[in-house]
Each structure stands twice: as structure tokens, then as C-alpha cells.
Coordinates of C-alpha atoms in Angstrom, one line a residue:
Chain A
X142 CA 26.0 -28.1 3.2
X143 CA 27.9 -24.9 2.9
X144 CA 26.6 -21.6 1.4
X145 CA 28.0 -18.7 0.7
X146 CA 26.2 -15.3 0.4
X147 CA 27.3 -12.4 -1.5
X148 CA 26.3 -8.9 0.1
X149 CA 24.7 -9.5 3.4
X150 CA 21.3 -7.2 3.0
X151 CA 17.0 -8.1 3.4
X152 CA 17.5 -10.4 0.7
X153 CA 20.5 -12.6 1.6
X154 CA 20.0 -11.9 4.6
X155 CA 16.7 -13.5 4.9
X156 CA 17.5 -16.5 2.8
X157 CA 20.4 -17.2 5.0
X158 CA 18.2 -17.2 7.9
X159 CA 15.2 -19.8 6.2
X160 CA 18.1 -22.2 4.9
X161 CA 19.3 -22.5 8.3
X162 CA 16.1 -22.5 9.7
X163 CA 15.2 -25.6 7.9
X164 CA 18.0 -27.1 7.7
X165 CA 19.3 -26.8 4.5
X166 CA 22.4 -25.4 5.0
X167 CA 25.3 -26.1 8.1
X168 CA 27.9 -23.3 7.6
X169 CA 27.5 -19.7 5.9
X170 CA 30.0 -17.6 4.8
X171 CA 28.9 -14.0 3.8
X172 CA 31.0 -11.8 1.3
X173 CA 29.9 -7.8 2.2
X174 CA 31.3 -5.1 1.0
X175 CA 30.8 -2.9 3.7
X176 CA 32.6 -3.6 6.8
X177 CA 30.0 -2.4 9.4
X178 CA 27.0 -4.5 7.2
X179 CA 29.3 -7.9 7.4
X180 CA 30.0 -7.0 11.4
X181 CA 26.4 -6.2 11.5
X182 CA 25.7 -9.7 9.6
X183 CA 27.5 -11.6 12.3
X184 CA 26.6 -9.8 15.3
X185 CA 22.8 -11.0 14.0
X186 CA 24.2 -14.5 13.1
X187 CA 23.1 -14.2 9.2
X188 CA 26.5 -16.0 8.4
X189 CA 28.8 -17.4 10.8
X190 CA 31.8 -16.3 8.9
X191 CA 32.8 -13.5 6.9
X192 CA 35.5 -14.1 4.0
X193 CA 37.5 -10.6 2.4
X194 CA 38.2 -12.9 -0.7
X195 CA 35.5 -13.7 -3.3
X196 CA 37.2 -16.3 -5.3
X197 CA 37.9 -18.4 -2.3
X198 CA 34.8 -17.7 -0.6
X199 CA 33.0 -19.4 -4.3
X200 CA 35.3 -22.2 -4.1
X201 CA 34.6 -23.4 -0.7
X202 CA 30.8 -23.1 -0.8
X203 CA 28.6 -25.9 -2.0
X204 CA 25.7 -22.8 -3.4
X205 CA 26.4 -19.5 -3.6
X206 CA 23.9 -16.8 -3.9
X207 CA 24.5 -13.6 -5.1
X208 CA 22.3 -11.0 -4.1
X209 CA 24.1 -7.7 -4.1
X210 CA 22.0 -4.7 -6.3
X211 CA 21.6 -5.3 -10.2
X212 CA 24.3 -2.7 -10.8
X213 CA 26.7 -4.8 -9.0
X214 CA 25.5 -7.9 -10.2
X215 CA 26.3 -7.7 -13.3
X216 CA 30.2 -7.4 -12.3
X217 CA 30.4 -9.8 -8.8
X218 CA 27.8 -12.8 -11.3
X219 CA 30.6 -13.2 -13.7
X220 CA 33.6 -13.1 -10.9
X221 CA 31.5 -15.5 -9.4
X222 CA 31.4 -17.9 -12.4
X223 CA 34.9 -18.0 -12.6
X224 CA 35.4 -19.5 -9.6
X225 CA 33.0 -21.5 -9.8
X226 CA 34.0 -25.3 -10.0
X227 CA 32.4 -28.2 -11.9
X228 CA 30.3 -29.4 -8.7
X229 CA 29.3 -25.8 -7.1
X230 CA 25.8 -24.4 -8.1
X231 CA 25.2 -20.5 -8.2
X232 CA 21.9 -18.6 -8.0
X233 CA 21.1 -14.7 -8.1
X234 CA 18.4 -13.3 -6.9
X235 CA 17.5 -10.6 -8.5
X236 CA 14.5 -8.5 -9.9
X237 CA 16.1 -8.0 -13.7
X238 CA 16.9 -11.0 -15.8
X239 CA 17.6 -10.3 -19.7
X240 CA 20.4 -8.2 -19.1
X241 CA 22.0 -10.6 -16.3
X242 CA 21.7 -13.4 -18.9
X243 CA 23.1 -11.7 -21.4
X244 CA 26.3 -10.7 -19.1
X245 CA 26.6 -14.5 -18.3
X246 CA 25.5 -16.2 -21.9
X247 CA 29.1 -17.2 -23.2
X248 CA 30.4 -18.1 -19.6
X249 CA 32.1 -21.7 -19.6
X250 CA 30.5 -22.4 -16.0
X251 CA 26.6 -20.9 -17.1
X252 CA 25.2 -24.1 -16.7
X253 CA 26.1 -24.0 -13.1
X254 CA 24.1 -21.2 -12.1
X255 CA 21.0 -21.0 -11.7
X256 CA 18.9 -17.6 -12.4
X257 CA 16.0 -17.1 -9.3
X258 CA 13.8 -14.5 -8.3
X259 CA 12.4 -14.8 -4.8
X260 CA 9.3 -12.6 -5.2
X261 CA 9.3 -10.9 -1.7
X262 CA 10.8 -8.4 0.0
X263 CA 10.5 -5.4 1.7
X264 CA 10.7 -1.2 2.2
X265 CA 14.0 -2.3 4.1
X266 CA 17.6 -2.7 3.5
X267 CA 20.9 -4.3 4.6
X268 CA 21.3 -7.1 7.4
X269 CA 18.9 -5.3 10.2
X270 CA 16.2 -6.0 7.7
X271 CA 16.5 -9.5 7.0
X272 CA 13.5 -11.1 8.1
X273 CA 12.5 -15.4 8.9
X274 CA 10.2 -16.3 6.8
X275 CA 10.2 -13.8 4.6
X276 CA 9.8 -16.1 1.4
X277 CA 7.8 -18.6 3.0
X278 CA 4.4 -19.6 0.9
X279 CA 5.9 -17.0 -1.9
X280 CA 6.4 -17.1 -5.9
X281 CA 10.0 -18.1 -6.8
X282 CA 10.4 -17.5 -10.5
X283 CA 13.2 -19.6 -12.0
X284 CA 14.3 -18.2 -15.7
X285 CA 15.8 -19.9 -18.4
X286 CA 16.4 -23.1 -17.2
X287 CA 17.2 -25.1 -20.1
X288 CA 20.9 -23.3 -19.8
X289 CA 21.2 -24.5 -15.7
X290 CA 22.9 -28.0 -15.6
X291 CA 20.2 -30.5 -14.6
X292 CA 21.9 -31.3 -11.3
X293 CA 22.5 -27.5 -10.4
X294 CA 18.5 -26.8 -11.3
X295 CA 17.1 -29.9 -8.8
X296 CA 19.2 -28.2 -6.5
X297 CA 17.8 -25.4 -6.8
X298 CA 14.3 -26.4 -6.9
X299 CA 14.6 -28.5 -3.9
X300 CA 15.7 -25.7 -1.5
X301 CA 13.2 -23.3 -2.7
X302 CA 10.1 -26.0 -2.3
X303 CA 11.3 -26.2 1.6
X304 CA 11.3 -23.3 2.3
X305 CA 8.8 -23.6 0.7
X306 CA 7.8 -21.4 -1.7
X307 CA 6.0 -22.4 -5.3
X308 CA 8.3 -22.2 -8.4
X309 CA 7.2 -20.6 -11.5
X310 CA 9.1 -21.0 -14.8
X311 CA 9.0 -17.8 -17.2
X312 CA 12.0 -16.9 -19.9
X313 CA 13.8 -14.2 -19.0
X314 CA 11.8 -12.2 -21.5
X315 CA 8.7 -12.8 -19.9
X316 CA 10.1 -12.4 -16.2
X317 CA 11.1 -8.0 -16.6
X318 CA 7.9 -8.2 -18.6
X319 CA 5.7 -9.2 -16.2
X320 CA 8.0 -7.8 -13.3
X321 CA 7.5 -4.7 -14.5
X322 CA 3.8 -4.3 -15.0
X323 CA 3.3 -6.0 -11.2
X324 CA 6.1 -4.9 -9.2
X325 CA 8.0 -1.8 -10.9
X326 CA 5.1 0.0 -11.5
X327 CA 4.4 -0.1 -7.7
X328 CA 7.5 1.3 -6.1
X329 CA 7.3 4.1 -9.1
X330 CA 3.5 4.5 -7.9
X331 CA 4.8 4.7 -4.7
X332 CA 7.7 7.2 -4.9
X333 CA 5.8 9.7 -7.0
X334 CA 2.8 9.7 -4.4
X335 CA 5.4 10.2 -1.7
X336 CA 6.7 13.3 -3.6
X337 CA 3.7 14.9 -3.8
X338 CA 2.5 14.6 -1.0
X339 CA 6.0 15.8 0.7
X340 CA 5.4 18.8 -2.4
X341 CA 2.1 19.3 -1.5
X342 CA 1.8 19.1 2.2
X343 CA 4.7 21.2 3.9
X344 CA 3.2 20.6 7.6
X345 CA 4.5 17.5 8.3
X346 CA 3.1 16.9 11.3
X347 CA -0.3 17.2 9.9
X348 CA 1.2 14.2 7.6
X349 CA 1.8 12.0 10.9
X350 CA -1.5 13.2 12.7
X351 CA -3.7 12.5 9.2
X352 CA -2.0 9.4 7.7
X353 CA -4.6 6.4 8.1
X354 CA -3.9 3.0 6.9
X355 CA -4.6 3.9 3.5
X356 CA -1.8 5.8 2.8
X357 CA 0.2 4.4 4.9
X358 CA 0.0 0.9 3.0
X359 CA 0.6 3.3 -0.4
X360 CA 3.3 4.8 0.0
X361 CA 4.7 1.9 1.6
X362 CA 7.4 1.1 -1.2
X363 CA 8.9 5.3 -0.8
X364 CA 11.1 4.0 1.9
X365 CA 12.6 1.9 -0.8
X366 CA 16.4 2.5 -1.5
X367 CA 17.8 4.3 -4.6
X368 CA 20.6 1.9 -4.5
X369 CA 18.3 -0.9 -5.3
X370 CA 15.7 0.5 -7.4
X371 CA 18.3 2.7 -9.7
X372 CA 19.5 -0.4 -11.3
X373 CA 16.5 -2.1 -11.7
X374 CA 14.6 0.6 -13.2
X375 CA 17.9 1.2 -15.7
X376 CA 17.5 -2.8 -16.4
X377 CA 14.0 -3.0 -17.4
X378 CA 13.8 0.4 -18.9
X379 CA 11.8 0.0 -21.1
X380 CA 9.1 -2.6 -19.9
X381 CA 8.9 -0.2 -17.0
X382 CA 8.2 3.5 -19.4
X383 CA 5.7 1.6 -21.0
X384 CA 3.8 0.5 -18.0
X385 CA 4.4 3.8 -16.1
X386 CA 3.0 5.6 -19.9
X387 CA -0.1 3.2 -19.6
X388 CA -0.4 4.3 -16.2
X389 CA -0.1 8.0 -16.6
X390 CA -2.6 7.3 -19.5
X391 CA -5.0 6.0 -16.5
X392 CA -4.1 9.1 -13.9
X393 CA -5.0 11.4 -16.5
X394 CA -8.2 9.6 -17.8
X395 CA -9.5 10.0 -14.2
X396 CA -8.3 13.7 -14.0
X397 CA -10.6 14.2 -16.9
X398 CA -13.4 12.8 -15.3
X399 CA -13.1 14.3 -12.6
X400 CA -12.6 17.7 -14.1
X401 CA -15.0 17.3 -16.4
X402 CA -17.6 16.1 -13.8
X403 CA -18.3 13.0 -15.6
X404 CA -19.1 11.4 -12.1
X405 CA -20.7 8.4 -13.9
X406 CA -17.8 7.7 -16.4
X407 CA -15.5 7.9 -12.7
X408 CA -17.6 5.5 -11.7
X409 CA -17.6 3.0 -14.1
X410 CA -13.5 3.5 -13.8
X411 CA -13.3 2.6 -10.1
X412 CA -15.8 -0.1 -10.8
X413 CA -13.1 -2.0 -13.4
X414 CA -10.3 -0.8 -11.4
X415 CA -12.4 -3.1 -8.1
X416 CA -11.6 -6.0 -10.4
X417 CA -8.7 -6.1 -9.2
X418 CA -10.0 -8.1 -5.7
X419 CA -10.1 -11.6 -7.9
X420 CA -6.6 -11.6 -8.2
X421 CA -5.2 -10.0 -4.6
X422 CA -7.4 -11.7 -2.1
Chain B
X197 CA -27.0 6.2 26.4
X198 CA -29.0 5.2 23.3
X199 CA -27.4 5.6 20.2
X200 CA -28.7 5.7 17.0
X201 CA -26.1 4.4 14.0
X202 CA -27.5 5.7 10.7
X203 CA -25.7 3.3 8.0
X204 CA -24.7 0.4 9.0
X205 CA -21.7 -0.3 7.0
X206 CA -17.8 -0.2 8.1
X207 CA -17.7 3.2 9.5
X208 CA -20.9 3.1 11.7
X209 CA -21.0 -1.2 12.3
X210 CA -17.4 -0.3 13.2
X211 CA -18.4 2.6 16.0
X212 CA -20.8 0.7 17.7
X213 CA -18.8 -2.3 18.1
X214 CA -16.5 -0.1 19.7
X215 CA -18.8 2.2 21.6
X216 CA -20.9 -1.2 23.3
X217 CA -16.8 -2.9 23.9
X218 CA -15.9 0.3 26.0
X219 CA -19.0 0.3 27.7
X220 CA -19.9 3.9 26.5
X221 CA -23.5 3.0 25.4
X222 CA -25.9 0.0 26.4
X223 CA -28.5 0.6 23.3
X224 CA -28.0 1.0 19.8
X225 CA -30.8 1.1 17.2
X226 CA -30.0 0.9 13.5
X227 CA -31.2 2.9 10.2
X228 CA -30.2 1.5 7.1
X229 CA -31.7 1.4 3.6
X230 CA -30.4 -2.0 2.6
X231 CA -33.0 -4.8 4.1
X232 CA -30.0 -6.8 3.5
X233 CA -27.7 -4.7 5.4
X234 CA -30.0 -4.2 8.2
X235 CA -30.8 -8.4 8.8
X236 CA -26.7 -8.5 8.6
X237 CA -26.4 -5.8 11.1
X238 CA -28.5 -7.4 13.4
X239 CA -27.2 -11.0 12.8
X240 CA -23.7 -9.6 13.7
X241 CA -24.7 -7.7 17.1
X242 CA -23.8 -4.6 15.5
X243 CA -26.9 -3.2 16.5
X244 CA -30.1 -3.8 19.0
X245 CA -32.5 -3.0 16.8
X246 CA -33.9 -1.9 13.2
X247 CA -36.1 1.1 13.0
X248 CA -37.2 2.2 9.3
X249 CA -38.5 5.4 10.6
X250 CA -35.8 7.7 10.7
X251 CA -37.4 10.3 12.6
X252 CA -38.3 8.2 15.8
X253 CA -34.8 6.5 15.4
X254 CA -33.5 10.1 16.1
X255 CA -36.1 10.8 18.7
X256 CA -34.8 7.8 21.2
X257 CA -31.3 8.3 20.7
X258 CA -29.4 10.8 23.4
X259 CA -26.3 10.0 20.3
X260 CA -26.8 9.9 16.7
X261 CA -23.8 8.8 14.0
X262 CA -24.8 9.5 10.6
X263 CA -22.4 7.3 9.0
X264 CA -23.6 7.3 4.9
X265 CA -21.9 8.0 1.9
X266 CA -21.0 11.8 1.7
X267 CA -23.8 12.2 -1.5
X268 CA -26.5 10.6 1.3
X269 CA -25.0 12.6 4.0
X270 CA -26.0 16.3 2.4
X271 CA -29.7 14.8 2.2
X272 CA -30.0 12.3 5.6
X273 CA -27.9 15.0 8.3
X274 CA -30.5 17.6 7.7
X275 CA -33.2 15.4 8.4
X276 CA -31.3 14.0 11.4
X277 CA -31.2 17.6 12.5
X278 CA -34.9 18.3 12.1
X279 CA -35.9 15.5 14.2
X280 CA -33.3 16.3 16.9
X281 CA -34.1 18.1 20.2
X282 CA -32.6 20.3 22.7
X283 CA -30.8 17.3 24.8
X284 CA -29.5 15.7 21.7
X285 CA -26.4 14.9 20.5
X286 CA -25.4 14.3 16.2
X287 CA -22.1 13.5 14.8
X288 CA -21.7 12.4 11.4
X289 CA -17.8 10.8 10.3
X290 CA -18.0 11.4 6.9
X291 CA -14.9 12.4 4.7
X292 CA -15.5 15.6 3.6
X293 CA -16.4 19.2 5.0
X294 CA -17.3 22.2 3.6
X295 CA -20.1 21.1 1.4
X296 CA -21.2 19.6 4.6
X297 CA -21.3 22.3 7.0
X298 CA -22.4 24.9 4.4
X299 CA -25.6 22.7 4.2
X300 CA -26.1 23.0 7.7
X301 CA -25.0 25.9 8.4
X302 CA -28.5 27.9 9.0
X303 CA -30.4 25.0 10.3
X304 CA -31.9 25.4 13.8
X305 CA -30.3 23.0 15.5
X306 CA -26.9 23.0 14.0
X307 CA -25.4 23.6 17.7
X308 CA -26.3 19.4 18.7
X309 CA -24.6 18.6 15.7
X310 CA -20.9 18.4 15.8
X311 CA -18.7 17.1 12.5
X312 CA -15.8 14.5 13.2
X313 CA -13.7 12.3 11.4
X314 CA -12.4 9.6 11.8
X315 CA -9.4 9.2 10.4
X316 CA -9.6 5.1 10.1
X317 CA -11.1 2.5 7.5
X318 CA -10.7 -0.4 4.9
X319 CA -10.8 -1.2 1.8
X320 CA -14.3 -2.9 2.7
X321 CA -17.7 -2.2 2.8
X322 CA -21.1 -3.1 4.4
X323 CA -22.1 -4.5 7.6
X324 CA -19.4 -7.8 7.5
X325 CA -16.4 -4.9 7.3
X326 CA -17.1 -3.4 10.9
X327 CA -14.4 -4.4 13.0
X328 CA -13.7 -3.9 16.3
X329 CA -10.6 -2.0 17.4
X330 CA -11.0 -0.1 14.0
X331 CA -10.5 3.6 15.1
X332 CA -8.2 2.4 18.4
X333 CA -4.5 5.1 18.5
X334 CA -6.3 6.5 15.7
X335 CA -7.0 10.2 14.8
X336 CA -10.1 11.5 15.0
X337 CA -10.3 15.7 12.9
X338 CA -13.2 17.5 15.3
X339 CA -14.3 20.5 12.5
X340 CA -15.7 23.9 13.6
X341 CA -16.3 23.3 16.6
X342 CA -17.1 27.0 17.9
X343 CA -20.6 26.3 16.1
X344 CA -21.6 22.9 18.1
X345 CA -22.6 24.0 22.3
X346 CA -20.6 23.2 24.4
X347 CA -22.3 19.8 26.2
X348 CA -22.4 18.9 22.6
X349 CA -18.8 18.9 21.7
X350 CA -17.8 17.6 25.5
X351 CA -19.7 14.5 25.2
X352 CA -18.0 13.6 22.0
X353 CA -14.9 14.4 22.8
X354 CA -15.1 12.4 25.6
X355 CA -16.7 9.2 23.4
X356 CA -13.8 9.4 21.5
X357 CA -10.8 9.8 24.4
X358 CA -12.4 6.6 25.2
X359 CA -11.7 4.7 22.5
X360 CA -9.3 5.8 23.0
X361 CA -8.4 8.3 20.1
X362 CA -6.3 11.1 19.1
X363 CA -8.3 15.0 18.9
X364 CA -7.2 17.0 16.6
X365 CA -9.3 20.3 15.6
X366 CA -8.9 22.0 11.8
X367 CA -11.5 24.4 10.2
X368 CA -13.6 22.7 8.0
X369 CA -11.7 24.3 4.9
X370 CA -8.3 22.8 6.6
X371 CA -10.0 19.5 7.1
X372 CA -10.6 19.3 3.4
X373 CA -7.2 20.4 2.2
X374 CA -5.2 17.9 4.1
X375 CA -7.3 15.1 3.8
X376 CA -7.2 15.5 -0.3
X377 CA -3.1 15.4 0.1
X378 CA -3.0 12.5 2.8
X379 CA -6.1 10.3 2.2
X380 CA -8.0 10.9 -1.1
X381 CA -5.0 11.2 -3.3
X382 CA -3.9 7.0 -1.9
X383 CA -7.2 6.4 -3.3
X384 CA -6.8 7.8 -6.7
X385 CA -3.2 6.4 -7.5
X386 CA -4.3 3.1 -6.0
X387 CA -7.4 2.8 -8.2
X388 CA -5.0 4.1 -11.6
X389 CA -2.5 1.6 -10.8
X390 CA -5.2 -1.2 -10.4
X391 CA -6.3 0.0 -14.2
X392 CA -2.9 0.1 -15.6
X393 CA -2.4 -3.6 -14.0
X394 CA -5.6 -4.9 -15.3
X395 CA -4.6 -2.9 -18.7
X396 CA -1.2 -4.1 -19.3
X397 CA -1.4 -7.7 -17.6
X398 CA -3.6 -9.4 -19.4
X399 CA -3.5 -13.2 -17.6
X400 CA -4.7 -12.6 -14.8
X401 CA -2.8 -15.8 -13.2
X402 CA 0.5 -14.0 -13.5
X403 CA -0.7 -11.1 -11.3
X404 CA -1.7 -13.9 -8.6
X405 CA 1.4 -15.6 -9.4
X406 CA 3.7 -13.2 -9.2
X407 CA 1.8 -10.5 -6.5
X408 CA 4.3 -10.1 -4.0
X409 CA 3.3 -7.9 -0.3
X410 CA 4.7 -4.7 -2.1
X411 CA 2.0 -4.5 -4.7
X412 CA -0.9 -6.1 -2.9
X413 CA -0.3 -2.7 -0.8
X414 CA 0.3 -0.7 -3.5
X415 CA -2.9 -1.7 -5.4
X416 CA -4.7 -2.5 -2.1
X417 CA -6.9 0.8 -1.3
X418 CA -8.1 0.0 -5.3
X419 CA -11.0 -2.4 -3.9
X420 CA -12.7 0.6 -2.6
X421 CA -16.1 1.3 -3.6
X422 CA -17.2 3.6 -5.6
X423 CA -20.5 4.7 -4.0
X424 CA -18.1 5.3 -1.1
X425 CA -15.5 7.3 -2.9
X426 CA -17.0 9.2 -5.8
X427 CA -18.5 11.7 -3.6
X428 CA -15.9 12.4 -1.7
X429 CA -14.0 13.7 -4.9
X430 CA -17.0 15.1 -6.1
X431 CA -17.6 17.7 -3.0
X432 CA -13.4 17.2 -2.6
X433 CA -13.0 18.1 -6.3
X434 CA -10.8 21.6 -6.4
X435 CA -8.1 19.8 -3.8
X436 CA -8.5 16.6 -5.7
X437 CA -7.6 17.8 -8.4
X438 CA -4.8 20.2 -7.2
X439 CA -3.3 17.3 -5.4
X440 CA -3.9 15.1 -9.0
X441 CA -2.1 18.1 -11.3
X442 CA 0.7 17.6 -8.8
X443 CA 1.1 14.1 -8.7
X444 CA 1.0 13.9 -12.1
X445 CA 3.5 15.5 -12.8
X446 CA 6.0 14.2 -9.8
X447 CA 4.9 11.0 -12.0
X448 CA 5.5 12.6 -15.3
X449 CA 9.3 13.9 -14.0
X450 CA 10.1 10.2 -12.4
X451 CA 9.1 9.2 -16.5
X452 CA 11.3 11.5 -18.4
X453 CA 14.6 11.1 -16.1
X454 CA 13.8 7.2 -17.3
X455 CA 13.5 7.7 -20.8
X456 CA 16.5 10.7 -20.6
X457 CA 18.8 7.8 -18.6
X458 CA 19.1 10.6 -16.2
X459 CA 19.7 8.1 -13.4
X460 CA 21.6 10.2 -11.0
X461 CA 18.5 12.8 -11.2
X462 CA 16.5 9.5 -10.6
X463 CA 18.1 9.0 -7.4
X464 CA 17.5 12.5 -6.1
X465 CA 14.0 12.2 -6.7
X466 CA 14.0 8.5 -4.7
X467 CA 16.0 9.8 -2.0
X468 CA 13.9 12.6 -1.3
X469 CA 11.0 10.4 -1.3
X470 CA 12.4 8.7 1.3
X471 CA 12.0 11.3 3.2
X472 CA 8.4 9.7 3.7
X473 CA 10.0 7.8 6.5
X474 CA 10.1 10.5 8.9
X475 CA 6.2 11.0 9.3
X476 CA 5.0 7.5 8.6
X477 CA 7.3 5.0 10.5

């Protein structure tokens, strides 16, 4: 099988490595806007060749993976489907779904497309960030699969199961709601925490000296790139605003309890927060 | 050397394991209020014996480590110093310093006491949470060392260097300020994030299914216990409130940029947050 990966960064590059490792595809074609990223992806062995002509790269593939930031995705995915034939399969691996699925809803090749979201990533980006095993044991969400052709869906299910990943089926609305709650808000929290510490702690050496594992863990996502995350927040804006307002409310409540020296109240809230242990082992 | 550890939890237990591993002490006496924790600490080999009589346990030690929550610390440390002789050394390993140092400022044995804060921990607590190597390569802050006897300070410096840890000298005010910025705020952020997700995401299975590494990392500290953290927030209240207000301001600013669809502004803020990469490798 030949796979074309469009966007040779963390997500697309890691998926290429996993598909190759499991013997699921023999030949990988890359499409990448940045000449530097394309060169590095070849050096790192993420793909076997780089093709400048997008429609040509699509036509030669059995499977096309679109792994570009969500703003570019809205124009690239329709272009990919324009070049897709009746036996080829296309997936995206993007973090929002409602806007994207609306953008291709009426496309004549909509059936060849399967919307997927592998729930894995790191705070790094670019081809160097690609890591083997990123997806192993993680969940992949498949969205609105009733609009995909049966054979295209079966191929995608087979590939993700082989990595192996757990398959979860959600409609696009539910996907965008739940990922706002569980993934997007974590990034905003972490960006705000980094901004707070950089504002208050003017002595950078002190941050380095005093940062234990807890701080590093909480602020890790703040290293994530604006190029990837601003389009996600933009496309999932109503859900992100909704959960962000709840987060501001919770933070303000903790602040008020501390300001009022209500330590019993603070204890109750922390005990409640501890329930997250049940779901995050 | 005989070491008495008062409080056989994560912090005291891990220190006992490290001191023993490096051959820095041969005999460990534990003092522990919870009979269950005392029994487990013995089973796990954190200490060689448990002593119910605090003054007796202090008198038999060359070094006493007080590793109880910060509220108990305010009463236990003076009791320990009451029983301390002129050749013994006492340390605390607590997360706040101004209130504690004020509580023992006039004590006749103040010179035998060295205030320390090893900047390491996990979200777990109790003797089972003790892990070997917790402190390796981390920073330990020594506070207001001019008030400690030279020989007591030298012993403590030698022990921490042997683990090995990096020594950092701060006055108590600076310690409490910087730890609010870098450690305490991370915990409040994480508690608030857990409360947010638990409030919004009523389907617990969805949290489990969708939580990638990013969410787990950001919410990890929310598993930390109220028994440990409420006294820290209480004793460092002005600094914690100050940094918490800045955090609320930063979060509100990100929220407003998104609400106003100011994506250029959001990009600027995220690029600024990315500077944390320089200090957190």
C-alpha cells in the first residue's frame, strides 16, 4: 500500500512511522510546504519521497493522510478530495470536526473520506517531533462514519486497530464538545500559567532552579505552537469559551475561599478535585 | 548516624530511603501519628523502628527530620527543639518558611535547626508514596542559614550534596514568594482544571476515553491531598493570592481575545507563553 502524508510534522510524521513499523504500508509520499521540513522528513526516514504536486501525490496513494493545522485543513482537504478517485481513502487527523465536516459535506468524494482524531500528541512540532509509538494504546475518535463508504471505513478501522489504538465513535458535535472539555482547556490553562509565571517571576534563573516536576508537568503544554492551537480554538470557539468560563468560575471560587480564609471550603473543593483520580490513573 | 523521621509519608519516607541508599545513616527511627502508616512504613523498610514517644525519639537521634503537614509543623517543630540537645541537628522539609521560622525564632535551640525545602514531590501521599531517588538531581532550598549553627548547617549541606541535590540559599521571604509563583500556583490551577472538567464532563467514561497525555499531565497535581496543601495555601496566603490574581487576569485576557475573535492577539500571547521553553527543558 502507498500512503501519502500531507503535512510532515509531529502528527503526520508519527503516523507514518507507526504504519511503517507495523508493515501496514510499503511506500510513503510526503507533501510539505516547508522545504526545510520536507528535507528533514526525508533525512529522518518519515517518507520515501517528497512530491511538490498535491493532486499527483494524492492520485498515486491508496491512503491519503491530511495532517496540516486546522486552518489550512479547510482548504487542503477539499483539494485532496478533488483529486481522489473512487478506490482511494482519505483521512484527516485534526482536533476539531464540525467546521471541517461542513466544509466537505457536499463534496462528490465525501464517501472516500473518514474523519479521525488520534488522541495523542506532544508539545513539540515539526518533523523532528515525530516519534514512533506515539499512538500506541491511545484512543482514536472516528466521526460521523455513516457518511463514509463502508470499504474506506473498514480500511481505516483496520489500520488504527493494528497500531494498536482503541476506536471510539462520536458525532462531530459530541467530538468538539468533549475535546473542548478534556483537551483544549488544558492547553489554555497551561498557556495562562506560563504567562502568569513569566509575568511574576522576573528572575528566569529562579524558575529553572525551583521548578520541580509538578510545575514542569502543569506548564508543559504551554510550549505548544500557536500555529497549531489558534485555529483549533477558532474552530471550536463556542465550546472552548463555555468551558473556559467554567474554569474561570472555579478558579475565582478557589481564590474567594482563600481570600475569605474559608479553609473548610477549600478542603471540600480539593477533595472534590481529587475525584479526578478515578478517571486518570 | 541515627536519623529520626517525624511523619512517615511521601517526603519523609523518600528522604529516609535516599539517606540509607547512600550510606549516610545506619539506623532510622520513625514517629508517626497514624498506626496504619507506622505499620506500613516498617513493612516497607522506610524505618527500622517506630517510637511513640516524640522526645525520646528526638533524644536518640543525630539528625531529626520533621516531615509533617505545615499546620502540624507549627506545633511539632517547637516540641522537637524542646527535646533537642546541643550536638543534635534538626531539619524541616516544609513548603512554606516565613510562618514556621517566626514560630521558632526565639527558641533556645534555634541554632540546631536548619530550614530546608527539597523541591521534589509527587501527587501521592502516605508511606506507600515514598520512592527512592525522588530527590536526585533536584534543588533543595536552605533558608535563613545565618540563624543555624555552623556545624548543623555543614552536616545538612553534606547530606543533601551526597544525594545529590543542588543547594540554593534564599531568605524565608524570598522562598515563600518564589514557591508561590512556581509551585503553589500550579496546584491551584490543576485543582481548578479538575473541578472544571468534573463539572462539565458528566460522562466519566468520556474523560477516561479521551484523556491524552496532555490532559493527564496538566491535571496530575489535582490528585494532591487537601491535608498537605490547605496548610501551605494558608501559611503563604498573601503570595498565593497575589499570583492567583495574576493568573485569573491572564486567563481572562485569553478568554477576551477569543471572545472578540482577536486571533492575532491570541497568537501573540501564545508565542509569549512559549518562552517558558527557555526555562523548562
